[in-house]
Amino acid sequence: MRRRTLPALLLPLALLLTACGGASSASTAESTDGKGSVTLNIGDQKGGYEAILRASGELDDLDYRIKWSTFTSGPPLLEAVNAEAVDIGGVGNTPPVFAAGSHSKIVVVGATHGSSAGEVIAVPKDSPVKTTAQLKGRSIAVAQGSSAHYQLVASLKKAGLGISDVKLKYLQPADALAAFSRGKVDAWAIWDPYTSQILRSGKARVLTTGEGIVNGLGFQVASPAALKDVGKAKAIGDLMVRLQRAQGWVFKHPAAWAKVWAKETGLPYAVAYDAVKRSYGTRVPVAVDPAAVASEQAIADTFADLKLIPRRFTFKDYVDTRFNRDLPASSAAPRSYGKASS
């Protein structure tokens, strides 16, 4: 695939909420939204927090200012949180595991939960591979440290395979798309909107999804320093409530959000709408409760056992539950995230 076709594959909202792996750069812009002496530094991605908050009207009447820093993936966003260059940002279920495993100064303060139908292992439409077990000995593209990475590990385990039974190709989405399109890999572990993109192309089919395999969680992650600052902590609490309402707006207006998202990211509207229906329109705020923590602990233990993170650690030590109290009763109710795979 020629390079000029790749800008349409920019990372939108819940790539920051669902996956994200690899190196990235960031751009920064001061926002004129709000007033007051407190400035909240928010790590974002293209078509992410700023877009959804603005589209839903949730950037109105702020009593603090926002400085947006835009990243193309989750791990470098968390590097910025660790460096205190960013106060808070949203990522998927796996970047916090890799960050905490490397002793980063991060705190999980909020969570969302949604369908994992958009997290898939895809194969070319004419591939002879019909089951996950038939991936043995074959090459698979995946972004290291992403939720797709964990979904692949868990899916292989369910099929009786380990990562040593396949040939992993650690590639970021643009490079993985090129490799997949040229037949350089046999399969691709990916997430929406890439799932929607390749299915719309008619050149791929889904071998298996993350449903029942991964927990479907995404997280808001803050810096300890920001949480110790009274003004910033108050602003973070307000932001969390606004994000809850914004996600509720997406749930009620999927077509309108897909239109905004397509414009922000350069995705075709049909692809954006498919991804919203399959993945992002399903997300709801949830409590960072013992079930969520236990599910993340299983991911951390899995990567530690595989020696893909440098140490074992207790995920609970990186969680602050103070903002659970601001959740609607239905969102704060206990949930189950399925049997942990470890």
PDB file of C-alpha atoms in Angstrom, residues 22 43 51 95 140 169 173 233 236 248 262 283 297 322 328 332 334-335:
ATOM      1  CA  GLY A  22       4.757   1.966  20.104  1.00  0.00           C
ATOM      2  CA  GLY A  43      -3.084  13.971  26.796  1.00  0.00           C
ATOM      3  CA  ALA A  51     -13.415  16.066  19.775  1.00  0.00           C
ATOM      4  CA  PRO A  95      -0.572   0.421  28.231  1.00  0.00           C
ATOM      5  CA  ILE A 140       1.017 -12.609  12.880  1.00  0.00           C
ATOM      6  CA  LYS A 169       5.830  -9.508  13.835  1.00  0.00           C
ATOM      7  CA  PRO A 173      -0.859  -0.348  12.421  1.00  0.00           C
ATOM      8  CA  ALA A 233      -7.677  17.245  41.289  1.00  0.00           C
ATOM      9  CA  ILE A 236      -9.913  16.124  36.942  1.00  0.00           C
ATOM     10  CA  GLY A 248     -23.734   9.101  26.883  1.00  0.00           C
ATOM     11  CA  ALA A 262     -14.597  10.946  10.351  1.00  0.00           C
ATOM     12  CA  ARG A 283     -18.684   2.157  25.900  1.00  0.00           C
ATOM     13  CA  GLN A 297      -3.869  -7.999  37.371  1.00  0.00           C
ATOM     14  CA  ARG A 322     -11.828   8.550  44.714  1.00  0.00           C
ATOM     15  CA  PRO A 328     -24.104   7.201  38.165  1.00  0.00           C
ATOM     16  CA  ALA A 332     -20.860   2.152  39.838  1.00  0.00           C
ATOM     17  CA  PRO A 334     -20.390  -4.257  40.550  1.00  0.00           C
ATOM     18  CA  ARG A 335     -19.583  -5.901  37.219  1.00  0.00           C
TER      19      ARG A 335
END
